[in-house]
Amino acid sequence: MNKSALSRLLRNRSGLIGLALVVLFLAAAVAGALSVSPYPPSEQHARDRMTGPSSHYLLGTDEFGRDQLSRVIRGAWNSLRIALLSVLLSSALGTFLGVLAGYIGGTADNLIMRFMDLFFAFPAILLAMAIVAALGPGANNTILAISIVYTPIFARVARGPTLSVKGMEFVTAARAVGARGGRILGRHIFPNITAPLIVQISLALSWAILTEAGLSFLGLGAQPPQPSWGNMLSEGRSLLELAPWMTVFPGLAIMLCVLGFNLLGDGLRDILDPRLRST
Amino acid sequence: MRRFLTQRLVALLPTLLGISVIVFVVIHLIPGDTISAMIGTQYKLTEAQAVALRAYYGLDKPLVEQYFRWIAAAVQGNLGLSVRSGQPVLAEIARSFPLTLELTLLSVLIALLVGVPIGILSAVKRDTLVDLLARLFALTGMALPNFWLGTLIILVLSVVFGILPNSGDFVSFTGDPLRNLSQMIFPAITLGFAFAASVMRTTRSAMLEVLRQDYVRTARGKGLAENTVIIRHALSNALIPVITLVGVEFGYLLGGAVIVENVFSLPGIGRLILNGIYQRDYAVVQGSILFVALNFVVINLLVDVVYALVDPRIRYE
């Protein structure tokens, strides 16, 4: 994204709020990765079990006396790492397949896209559940499952613009001066299809966070004692009436983070889609 | 119309075949021996027992042959036996699917009842406080994880009102409609909330588009009351994209039902799949996921057919 696009994003209200939330959670994730938190996330304080939010424990403690804020911060790292890596994988593979299908066309296009279409016949969470069930629960398999589920979306998003860009004169000109397929794809087509991909990445991140949280909530994602927002929420459910903060704060973290990526996606769409651009 | 329908049905066959391959392959990704995975670590099998079990389930055959045996049986309605209950998988699906379908339909109904009026209001009162609040509702709804909303609903009901939803055995709609609805209403709100947000956004943008059209201006010019213009003239056209959304999202709601059923302990197909996963009952997982995917595809086909009936231009595309 160039400088003018960034300044337009900062002037866009949705984009700005979204960006602020995303930066906040990314900072929390970095803090989680570097173990920068009020207490070590797994440290148990036997005398302070299930205490409500206070100046000592801003978000309260759980049944083992572990500080919820520290666990939400560490959870940000686990949840966002899984979401980021899975979207990175699915966007790379999906874009590659979509661009290839759109550029080559014909039978290859048909084969690739019909294969991708098959994945749309499954509700995303169900397919992810089946894959994790087969491979076994855990962070790495969750990344793989979410990547597989979201690859077809990126293939679709990349294919459409590729089809329209490959018919443009500058691509014909490049071909006329002897540029080969790889160079045309990398230098001429890919840079011109990034706008919809950037928007899609932001939205996919919000879905990936929700999917990861859903899988962890069902016990299929990141495994305790490693905190992820989904498994923290699941652990809190059994103590819902006694310690509601155990459920409320991880859920709030998921919601605000998803909201951030959604708003950022909306803002990016506003500034990157020429049809919506006012100037 | 007949030609269109035939074309769509023919196109459905490779899709169904592809889906069955994906389901089969995914379940066979299980590392190691499926029999050991099913038995777990509690029991030790003798080699003879393991061989006999493998032969009983056809697991000693090559993978391709296993697939064709499975799909040939599935076409005849035989999805195998549940390892845990000993019941046919199809019977278990038949027992649990009506609940999931009811939950999904109720959530669509709630989403439409909430989303459409808020969408209209938001469009008509554009850039006012009402519009701002409506858009905030939509943003929140789309970011709210359904398992968290469900948990919060249970928290409020139990702490504030002292009632526990779904306490006691689940009653089917045909058994006791009122009791059934009282058990289903909160799960349906949970599942329908995010969808209501999508419905609101779609209704709002469609209404804004329609309200700009000439025929709406003409209707106003004729001196019709504003309510008549909005409801009789604008809304009927603005609802078309909402119907599309319902068709597209229905299958995803079936997926969402998996989690909501778990939150509210409802014995639907989501619980069946999840228990199948926890108990390593792979015949149940495989059969149920295939069943949900089939439903998804058939619903999409029905939506296409309805469009073709409503709008004849679609057939010639």
XYZ file of C-alpha atoms in Angstrom:
596
model
C 0.000 0.000 0.000
C 1.453 3.349 -0.983
C 1.611 6.544 1.088
C -1.514 8.137 -0.366
C -3.543 4.970 0.230
C -2.373 4.938 3.851
C -3.329 8.578 4.363
C -6.734 7.879 2.792
C -7.128 4.936 5.186
C -6.344 7.190 8.139
C -9.029 9.640 6.982
C -11.588 6.824 6.642
C -13.469 6.445 9.949
C -14.029 2.651 9.700
C -10.496 2.123 8.515
C -8.997 4.214 11.288
C -10.949 2.534 14.114
C -10.234 -0.867 12.550
C -6.532 -0.103 12.213
C -6.355 1.119 15.833
C -7.977 -2.104 17.107
C -5.791 -4.297 14.911
C -2.620 -2.498 16.049
C -3.733 -2.874 19.684
C -4.231 -6.621 19.338
C -1.060 -7.091 17.314
C 0.810 -5.275 20.087
C -0.857 -7.586 22.630
C 0.188 -10.584 20.517
C 3.795 -9.372 20.386
C 3.697 -8.791 24.152
C 2.312 -12.327 24.539
C 5.084 -13.759 22.385
C 7.747 -11.927 24.406
C 6.053 -12.892 27.697
C 5.481 -9.232 28.554
C 2.492 -9.417 30.898
C 1.670 -8.522 34.519
C 2.286 -12.154 35.576
C 3.533 -15.272 33.799
C 0.337 -16.606 32.135
C 0.633 -20.041 33.769
C 1.616 -18.807 37.237
C -0.889 -19.983 39.838
C -1.810 -17.808 42.808
C -3.421 -20.252 45.208
C -4.813 -17.555 47.520
C -6.400 -15.581 44.701
C -8.490 -18.192 42.962
C -11.465 -16.847 41.012
C -11.139 -13.312 42.289
C -12.988 -10.690 40.294
C -11.348 -7.812 38.437
C -9.297 -5.639 40.811
C -6.244 -3.385 40.781
C -4.047 -6.492 41.294
C -5.706 -8.528 38.591
C -7.342 -6.179 36.093
C -9.417 -8.919 34.453
C -9.668 -11.199 37.504
C -8.241 -14.699 37.966
C -9.346 -18.209 37.011
C -9.930 -21.331 39.110
C -6.170 -21.865 39.502
C -5.536 -18.244 40.430
C -3.942 -17.473 37.064
C -4.129 -13.827 35.972
C -6.726 -13.471 33.225
C -5.135 -10.380 31.648
C -1.815 -12.199 31.254
C -3.658 -15.153 29.740
C -5.643 -12.927 27.368
C -2.332 -11.373 26.244
C -0.727 -14.782 25.769
C -3.978 -15.921 24.124
C -3.671 -13.018 21.668
C -0.343 -14.456 20.543
C -1.723 -17.989 20.171
C -4.969 -16.940 18.476
C -3.465 -14.322 16.155
C -0.458 -16.477 15.272
C -2.759 -19.271 14.125
C -5.014 -16.835 12.230
C -2.118 -14.990 10.575
C -0.259 -18.127 9.536
C -3.369 -19.817 8.189
C -4.365 -16.739 6.191
C -0.778 -16.400 4.941
C -0.803 -20.007 3.731
C -4.283 -19.901 2.221
C -3.737 -16.539 0.522
C -0.425 -17.673 -0.987
C -1.781 -20.989 -2.252
C -5.193 -19.637 -3.239
C -3.749 -16.647 -5.090
C -1.265 -18.878 -6.902
C -4.017 -21.261 -8.014
C -6.458 -18.465 -8.893
C -3.904 -16.499 -10.930
C -2.771 -19.678 -12.664
C -6.351 -20.681 -13.490
C -7.231 -17.197 -14.750
C -4.041 -16.792 -16.782
C -3.899 -20.228 -18.419
C -7.668 -20.491 -18.908
C -9.315 -23.417 -20.726
C -9.217 -26.881 -19.215
C -6.700 -25.999 -16.493
C -8.940 -23.147 -15.335
C -11.948 -25.440 -15.348
C -10.161 -28.198 -13.442
C -8.672 -25.910 -10.790
C -11.829 -23.903 -10.193
C -14.216 -26.876 -10.178
C -11.929 -28.524 -7.612
C -11.971 -25.328 -5.539
C -15.785 -25.186 -5.853
C -16.040 -28.552 -4.099
C -14.778 -26.973 -0.894
C -17.596 -24.451 -0.993
C -20.030 -27.348 -0.509
C -18.976 -27.614 3.128
C -19.734 -25.161 5.903
C -16.231 -23.835 6.723
C -16.267 -24.721 10.411
C -17.454 -28.264 9.669
C -14.691 -28.954 7.148
C -12.114 -27.479 9.530
C -13.502 -29.690 12.327
C -13.263 -32.789 10.152
C -9.664 -32.032 9.162
C -8.601 -31.343 12.756
C -10.464 -34.450 13.900
C -8.519 -36.528 11.407
C -5.115 -34.946 12.012
C -5.538 -34.512 15.746
C -6.154 -31.353 17.795
C -3.422 -28.740 18.221
C -2.201 -25.411 16.876
C -0.359 -26.694 13.775
C -3.231 -28.839 12.579
C -5.627 -25.947 13.172
C -3.444 -23.767 10.929
C -3.506 -26.467 8.256
C -7.276 -26.930 8.544
C -8.086 -23.218 8.311
C -5.643 -22.836 5.398
C -7.345 -25.617 3.449
C -10.789 -24.179 4.138
C -9.917 -20.622 3.020
C -7.680 -21.411 0.020
C -10.651 -21.653 -2.419
C -11.872 -18.182 -1.391
C -8.532 -16.633 -2.366
C -8.465 -18.645 -5.587
C -11.841 -17.129 -6.531
C -10.828 -13.620 -5.514
C -7.548 -13.815 -7.486
C -8.982 -15.443 -10.621
C -11.547 -12.751 -11.509
C -9.160 -9.769 -11.679
C -6.531 -11.950 -13.416
C -9.020 -12.653 -16.188
C -9.705 -8.968 -16.714
C -6.063 -7.827 -16.369
C -4.652 -10.445 -18.755
C -6.744 -8.973 -21.596
C -5.359 -5.464 -21.074
C -3.056 -3.799 -23.550
C 0.002 -3.576 -21.316
C -0.045 -7.365 -20.898
C -0.374 -7.840 -24.647
C 2.486 -5.370 -25.093
C 4.659 -7.268 -22.615
C 3.937 -10.484 -24.453
C 4.730 -8.793 -27.780
C 8.184 -7.755 -26.582
C 8.877 -11.370 -25.649
C 8.115 -11.504 -21.903
C 7.458 -15.038 -20.694
C 4.574 -16.369 -18.615
C 6.361 -16.161 -15.253
C 7.476 -12.567 -15.802
C 4.046 -11.490 -17.072
C 2.396 -13.058 -14.027
C 4.870 -11.660 -11.514
C 5.594 -8.203 -12.949
C 2.410 -7.278 -14.783
C -0.586 -9.247 -13.544
C 0.053 -9.793 -9.820
C 0.757 -6.128 -8.909
C -2.541 -5.185 -10.555
C -4.711 -7.621 -8.625
C -3.439 -6.882 -5.113
C -6.241 -4.461 -4.117
C -9.017 -7.090 -3.805
C -6.527 -9.496 -2.223
C -5.577 -7.028 0.515
C -9.249 -6.474 1.358
C -9.837 -10.228 1.358
C -6.847 -10.862 3.633
C -8.240 -8.473 6.230
C -11.686 -10.086 6.131
C -10.220 -13.611 6.087
C -8.239 -12.778 9.216
C -11.471 -11.997 11.047
C -13.027 -15.307 9.909
C -9.842 -17.179 10.782
C -9.900 -15.744 14.317
C -13.529 -16.815 14.685
C -12.840 -20.277 13.246
C -9.795 -20.780 15.456
C -11.749 -19.628 18.494
C -14.621 -21.949 17.543
C -12.297 -24.941 17.173
C -10.513 -24.155 20.446
C -13.876 -23.714 22.151
C -14.841 -27.216 21.003
C -11.531 -28.564 22.314
C -10.068 -29.123 18.842
C -7.739 -26.118 18.529
C -4.866 -24.943 20.706
C -4.666 -27.237 23.716
C -4.530 -26.196 27.395
C -2.470 -25.213 29.320
C -1.592 -22.973 26.325
C -4.242 -20.247 26.482
C -6.171 -19.287 23.383
C -9.251 -17.095 23.559
C -11.471 -19.992 22.491
C -10.244 -22.502 25.067
C -10.236 -19.851 27.841
C -13.883 -19.193 27.077
C -14.607 -22.896 27.097
C -12.860 -23.349 30.465
C -14.814 -20.410 31.891
C -18.171 -21.881 30.892
C -18.200 -24.480 33.647
C -17.771 -21.688 36.216
C -20.102 -19.269 34.514
C -22.128 -18.250 37.549
C -19.193 -18.153 39.982
C -16.661 -16.349 37.800
C -18.361 -14.738 34.793
C -15.229 -12.668 33.996
C -13.523 -15.889 32.912
C -16.005 -16.036 30.035
C -16.667 -12.363 29.416
C -13.116 -11.089 28.768
C -11.824 -13.717 26.322
C -15.103 -13.331 24.388
C -14.709 -9.570 24.374
C -11.165 -9.969 23.052
C -12.406 -12.168 20.184
C -15.210 -9.745 19.361
C -13.067 -6.600 19.365
C -10.304 -8.227 17.359
C -12.769 -9.530 14.742
C -14.458 -6.129 14.698
C -11.058 -4.514 14.091
C -10.269 -6.688 11.078
C -13.816 -6.251 9.702
C -13.637 -2.454 9.994
C -10.147 -2.416 8.519
C -11.409 -4.579 5.634
C -14.346 -2.213 5.064
C -12.016 0.804 5.174
C -9.552 -0.821 2.774
C -12.375 -1.665 0.390
C -13.540 1.946 0.467
C -10.118 3.316 -0.411
C -8.840 0.571 -2.733
C -11.974 -0.044 -4.809
C -11.915 2.591 -7.584
C -15.697 2.378 -7.973
C -16.176 3.567 -4.395
C -13.372 6.127 -4.398
C -14.717 9.660 -4.279
C -11.695 11.405 -5.723
C -37.165 -24.974 -17.587
C -36.815 -28.721 -17.997
C -33.547 -28.233 -19.897
C -32.212 -25.942 -17.175
C -33.154 -28.432 -14.493
C -31.554 -31.334 -16.385
C -28.366 -29.314 -16.893
C -28.171 -28.478 -13.200
C -28.847 -32.053 -12.134
C -26.168 -33.390 -14.495
C -23.703 -30.794 -13.180
C -24.561 -31.949 -9.662
C -23.184 -35.461 -10.185
C -19.452 -34.616 -10.418
C -19.906 -32.216 -7.474
C -21.434 -34.949 -5.343
C -18.710 -37.367 -6.391
C -16.035 -34.782 -5.529
C -17.593 -34.088 -2.136
C -17.680 -37.775 -1.301
C -13.992 -38.095 -2.256
C -13.047 -35.132 -0.040
C -14.995 -36.504 2.946
C -13.467 -39.947 2.458
C -9.919 -38.622 2.049
C -10.192 -36.274 5.050
C -11.350 -39.052 7.361
C -8.606 -41.347 6.056
C -5.947 -38.756 6.881
C -6.081 -40.180 10.397
C -2.506 -41.177 11.116
C -1.804 -44.793 11.952
C -4.297 -47.587 12.142
C -7.979 -46.644 12.129
C -8.922 -49.600 14.314
C -6.415 -48.626 17.008
C -7.684 -45.051 16.760
C -11.254 -46.257 17.280
C -10.408 -48.553 20.162
C -8.220 -45.942 21.848
C -5.547 -46.643 24.388
C -7.794 -48.249 27.007
C -7.904 -51.683 25.410
C -5.231 -53.811 23.821
C -6.260 -55.967 20.875
C -4.592 -59.223 19.921
C -3.282 -59.337 16.367
C -6.065 -61.787 15.421
C -8.740 -59.479 16.822
C -7.286 -56.478 14.979
C -7.162 -58.447 11.704
C -10.752 -59.618 12.186
C -11.971 -56.095 12.933
C -10.111 -54.693 9.946
C -11.689 -57.332 7.728
C -15.152 -56.649 9.252
C -14.915 -52.934 8.427
C -13.250 -53.607 5.064
C -10.129 -51.756 6.160
C -7.861 -54.515 4.841
C -8.788 -53.576 1.258
C -6.907 -50.992 -0.847
C -8.054 -47.389 -0.261
C -9.666 -47.003 -3.697
C -11.668 -50.177 -3.181
C -12.676 -48.985 0.285
C -13.960 -45.747 -1.253
C -16.019 -47.505 -3.911
C -17.469 -49.922 -1.352
C -18.370 -47.002 0.919
C -19.912 -44.854 -1.810
C -21.815 -47.799 -3.334
C -23.328 -48.544 0.063
C -23.964 -44.827 0.745
C -25.928 -44.478 -2.506
C -28.189 -47.244 -1.187
C -28.641 -45.407 2.092
C -26.123 -47.460 4.046
C -23.586 -45.209 5.763
C -22.289 -47.969 7.982
C -22.722 -48.639 11.689
C -21.798 -46.405 14.586
C -18.957 -48.083 16.457
C -20.234 -46.724 19.780
C -23.972 -47.286 19.592
C -24.075 -50.118 17.068
C -26.910 -48.283 15.302
C -26.921 -47.536 11.555
C -25.358 -44.099 10.992
C -28.288 -43.068 8.796
C -30.724 -43.810 11.634
C -28.670 -41.607 13.979
C -28.656 -38.826 11.386
C -32.414 -39.201 10.840
C -32.913 -38.862 14.585
C -30.769 -35.763 15.020
C -31.144 -33.823 11.773
C -34.737 -32.569 12.290
C -33.549 -30.617 15.333
C -30.693 -29.013 13.398
C -33.038 -28.151 10.550
C -35.578 -26.654 12.965
C -32.842 -24.662 14.684
C -31.561 -23.347 11.355
C -35.034 -22.454 10.051
C -35.944 -20.701 13.301
C -32.706 -18.726 13.224
C -33.418 -17.629 9.626
C -36.909 -16.549 10.702
C -35.527 -14.555 13.640
C -32.823 -13.011 11.452
C -35.415 -11.886 8.901
C -37.826 -10.582 11.536
C -35.048 -8.536 13.150
C -32.760 -7.717 10.216
C -35.270 -6.584 7.585
C -37.117 -3.930 9.676
C -33.845 -2.573 11.091
C -32.381 -2.483 7.562
C -35.399 -0.565 6.240
C -35.330 1.865 9.141
C -31.618 2.403 8.730
C -31.982 3.169 5.010
C -35.006 5.423 5.404
C -33.385 7.337 8.282
C -29.977 7.425 6.615
C -27.233 9.339 8.453
C -29.327 9.829 11.594
C -28.800 8.425 15.072
C -31.143 5.518 14.212
C -28.950 4.655 11.229
C -25.792 4.852 13.325
C -27.261 2.556 16.008
C -28.479 0.106 13.367
C -25.042 -0.015 11.752
C -23.434 -0.530 15.141
C -25.808 -3.456 15.681
C -24.698 -4.927 12.353
C -21.003 -4.480 13.088
C -21.347 -6.021 16.533
C -23.497 -8.869 15.263
C -20.952 -9.854 12.644
C -18.068 -9.800 15.112
C -19.826 -11.629 17.956
C -18.825 -15.293 18.153
C -22.022 -17.338 18.457
C -20.598 -19.556 21.213
C -19.889 -16.447 23.288
C -23.330 -14.958 22.687
C -24.918 -18.298 23.635
C -22.838 -18.433 26.814
C -23.786 -14.853 27.712
C -27.476 -15.645 27.146
C -27.187 -18.641 29.483
C -25.381 -16.420 32.022
C -28.087 -13.741 31.948
C -30.902 -16.296 32.070
C -29.423 -18.236 34.960
C -28.047 -15.344 37.042
C -30.686 -12.682 36.413
C -33.799 -14.790 35.867
C -32.762 -17.956 37.656
C -33.727 -20.249 34.778
C -31.595 -22.713 32.917
C -32.445 -23.089 29.258
C -32.843 -26.672 28.038
C -32.895 -28.187 31.477
C -34.318 -31.673 31.214
C -34.774 -33.830 28.151
C -35.221 -32.314 24.767
C -38.772 -32.490 23.409
C -39.479 -32.590 19.674
C -41.786 -30.079 18.018
C -44.352 -32.772 17.211
C -44.224 -34.025 20.820
C -44.919 -30.711 22.576
C -44.664 -27.617 20.314
C -44.681 -25.057 23.131
C -42.053 -26.788 25.242
C -40.001 -27.415 22.116
C -40.097 -23.737 21.150
C -39.159 -22.695 24.684
C -36.110 -24.952 24.384
C -35.222 -23.748 20.889
C -35.776 -20.011 21.108
C -32.473 -19.042 22.772
C -30.308 -21.288 20.600
C -32.128 -19.883 17.548
C -31.492 -16.292 18.708
C -27.827 -17.204 19.230
C -27.489 -18.715 15.767
C -29.594 -16.045 14.058
C -27.954 -12.968 15.600
C -24.981 -12.722 13.256
C -27.218 -13.563 10.329
C -29.629 -10.791 11.362
C -26.670 -8.413 11.096
C -25.941 -9.598 7.532
C -29.640 -9.342 6.633
C -29.727 -5.798 8.041
C -26.698 -4.713 6.000
C -28.049 -6.264 2.801
C -31.543 -4.797 3.311
C -30.081 -1.366 4.018
C -27.872 -1.208 0.934
C -30.622 -2.682 -1.306
C -33.167 -0.186 0.042
C -30.767 2.728 -0.485
C -30.304 1.582 -4.072
C -34.030 1.117 -4.705
C -35.044 4.395 -3.055
C -32.988 6.201 -5.716
C -34.900 4.602 -8.605
C -37.251 6.528 -10.861
C -40.296 4.419 -10.102
C -39.986 5.253 -6.404
C -39.834 8.942 -7.297
C -42.891 8.437 -9.525
C -44.757 6.713 -6.699
C -43.955 9.634 -4.420
C -44.899 12.077 -7.187
C -48.304 10.419 -7.448
C -48.834 11.496 -3.873
C -48.714 8.041 -2.269
C -48.134 7.905 1.464
C -44.443 7.357 2.356
C -45.228 4.045 4.088
C -46.969 2.756 0.965
C -44.025 3.809 -1.194
C -41.570 2.031 1.078
C -43.504 -1.138 1.741
C -45.388 -1.660 -1.549
C -42.901 -0.268 -4.049
C -39.400 -0.250 -2.608
C -39.342 -3.223 -0.248
C -40.568 -5.841 -2.720
C -37.542 -5.149 -4.926
C -35.105 -4.597 -2.097
C -35.895 -8.059 -0.719
C -34.472 -9.907 -3.743
C -30.832 -9.698 -2.541
C -32.032 -10.703 0.941
C -33.556 -13.875 -0.509
C -30.235 -14.550 -2.258
C -28.464 -14.093 1.059
C -30.770 -16.579 2.792
C -30.062 -19.136 0.076
C -26.312 -18.628 0.249
C -26.071 -18.494 4.042
C -28.398 -21.386 4.866
C -25.668 -23.949 4.501
C -23.279 -21.898 6.648
C -25.946 -21.662 9.338
C -26.051 -25.476 9.333
C -22.341 -25.311 10.151
C -22.897 -22.701 12.865
C -25.569 -24.940 14.362
C -22.797 -27.428 15.195
C -21.345 -25.016 17.758
C -24.658 -23.651 19.056
C -25.983 -27.162 19.681
C -22.901 -27.807 21.742
C -23.371 -24.622 23.812
C -27.013 -25.429 24.563
C -26.586 -29.240 24.780
C -29.057 -29.915 21.968
C -28.977 -33.409 20.445
C -28.741 -32.295 16.799
C -26.403 -33.364 14.016
C -23.706 -30.997 15.319
C -23.577 -32.825 18.646
C -23.637 -36.117 16.735
C -20.566 -35.079 14.721
C -18.754 -33.657 17.721
C -19.421 -36.714 19.875
C -18.316 -38.804 16.896
C -15.034 -36.861 16.857
C -14.515 -37.119 20.636
C -15.351 -40.847 20.639
C -13.430 -41.570 17.428
C -16.597 -42.899 15.819
C -15.437 -42.199 12.276
C -18.370 -43.817 10.465
C -20.650 -41.308 12.196
C -18.352 -38.340 11.442
C -17.892 -39.367 7.813
C -21.580 -40.074 7.204
C -22.839 -36.953 8.972
C -20.457 -34.573 7.200
C -21.371 -36.133 3.854
C -25.028 -35.670 4.758
C -24.603 -31.981 5.672
C -22.603 -31.306 2.482
C -25.333 -33.017 0.412
C -27.921 -30.788 2.040
C -25.785 -27.771 1.305
C -25.560 -28.680 -2.399
C -29.261 -29.524 -2.693
C -30.238 -26.232 -1.009
C -28.058 -24.327 -3.487
C -29.729 -26.194 -6.344
C -33.181 -25.348 -4.969
C -32.223 -21.679 -4.662
C -31.072 -21.684 -8.319
C -34.314 -23.342 -9.416
C -36.409 -20.827 -7.502
C -34.509 -17.996 -9.188
C -35.013 -19.546 -12.594
C -38.728 -19.716 -11.839
C -38.845 -16.119 -10.639
C -36.522 -14.616 -13.247
C -36.607 -16.310 -16.684
C -33.437 -14.481 -17.819
C -31.286 -16.668 -15.548
C -32.008 -19.770 -17.645
C -30.350 -18.339 -20.703
C -27.167 -17.221 -19.029
